[in-house]
Amino acid sequence: MAYTEAQLAAMVRGDSVHRAVYTDPAIFDLEMQRIYGRAWVYVGHESQVPKTGDYHTTRLGDQDVLMVRASDGRVHVLYNRCPHKGAKVVADGDGCAGKFFRCPYHAWTFKLDGSHLGVPLKQGLEGTAYDPADPSFSMRRLPRVESYRGFVFASQSAQGQELEAFLGGVRSSIDNLCDRSPVGEVEVAGGIFRVMQRSNWKVFYENLHDTMHARVTHESSYAAARDEAKEIGEMPLELHIMDGNGEPYEFWEKLELRAYANGHGYMEGIFNPGAAERDPVSRAHFETLTAAYGETRAREILGMNRHNTVIYGSGSPHTVFQQFRVIRPIAVDRTMIEIQTFRCKGAPDGVFKRAMLYANVINSPSSNVMPDDIELYNRCQEGNATRGGDWVSMHRYHGTDRSDADGMVSQNGTSELPMRNQFHAWKTYMEAGAAPTGAAGTGDQACC
């Protein structure tokens, strides 16, 4: 079905959205053009391509792309396609191309920035329109690539906000994640979890700040944690992490939910293992940061307690446990979640071990927590495919949100402000039509 801008706009009300936004493949295709075709989207971290020729493959919307460290030290993002027959130049995953890319099909070669380098038996192309200086014979670069404190974002559109303006208030979450290192730098470490979920990509974003679901959806895991703690006579961190979902509604109502432009936001933390005096790992971390920044600043850094920051279109960095849940749409009912864990350079080893523990307990495909969410996401997908009703509710505390200089803040921690804010951004993107194309140049055309 072809949708007009008016029809798309009518799918988002102030307090509800039409179920088709989760189930219609035609809408998914438009999202890939109008959201992922113009927004800044997280591609990867510079630490994943430390040396010249190192590359990391991923997806930006429905496009296969690769991030590569070129010979000049810059990071580029290229479409993973050879201009000859269209073959993917490198296989999925990470690797090192060496000094140049070589297509495995017919051995066309390209510089690390994607520029055309050469072809075998060039004499067979003499007298034709083949021109190595023609950008159409190069691997196409994404027109805009920027790094914020090592986090690399790219946009398929040559026009739009600068990255820092796009990120707005959630820049402070990335800052805090990095500042937890005494040298201000983090690196991807410890491997990456990947989980395919049978649901629309937007459901995951909504759930990240859905405080009403925790004690219901995760009852089995927090009940098991409490039973285990009772049996052993203590509540170690791995059980405490699961137990946090079982807090009473009064606890969740007191949390702050913050919403920013472009669909971004954050939820106040459930617990803060980084408190300076809590345990040996935290004390050692505090002492390391104090030596680097001074006591006042160290307390500020460890005192920032945010749970599941949302960078709409990219995913969710978690500052306290140093991770980034990257959200990649695959199809209208399929979403790939990639969990990257970060090491704070120069911090005590216990800080990284604690981050790994959290990732395994909460994010692992075999954890006691994530399967609860995955099951319910799929139930939402299947339920919204029925004729049982057309509208999905976002009514909780509608009309009570407060505006301030930075954006919006909820009156109550169980508010559905984050969902409403995300769909406000969705509607803005979708009403704007197709993304503008990039300017002509060596590989700099945007794909829309």
Coordinates of N, CA and C in Angstrom, one line a residue, residues 225-236 239:
A225 N 15.6 -15.1 41.9 CA 16.7 -14.5 42.6 C 16.5 -14.4 44.1
R226 N 15.3 -14.0 44.5 CA 15.0 -13.9 45.9 C 15.0 -15.2 46.6
D227 N 14.5 -16.3 45.9 CA 14.6 -17.6 46.5 C 16.0 -18.1 46.7
E228 N 16.9 -17.8 45.7 CA 18.3 -18.2 45.8 C 19.0 -17.4 46.9
A229 N 18.7 -16.1 47.0 CA 19.3 -15.3 48.1 C 18.9 -15.8 49.4
K230 N 17.7 -16.2 49.6 CA 17.2 -16.7 50.9 C 17.9 -18.0 51.2
E231 N 18.1 -18.8 50.2 CA 18.8 -20.1 50.5 C 20.2 -19.9 50.9
I232 N 20.9 -19.0 50.2 CA 22.4 -18.8 50.5 C 22.6 -17.8 51.6
G233 N 21.6 -17.1 52.0 CA 21.8 -16.1 53.1 C 22.4 -14.8 52.7
E234 N 22.4 -14.5 51.4 CA 22.9 -13.2 51.0 C 22.4 -12.8 49.6
M235 N 22.6 -11.6 49.2 CA 22.1 -11.1 47.9 C 23.3 -10.6 47.1
P236 N 24.1 -11.5 46.5 CA 25.2 -11.0 45.7 C 24.7 -10.2 44.5
L239 N 22.4 -11.6 41.7 CA 21.0 -11.7 42.1 C 20.4 -10.4 42.3

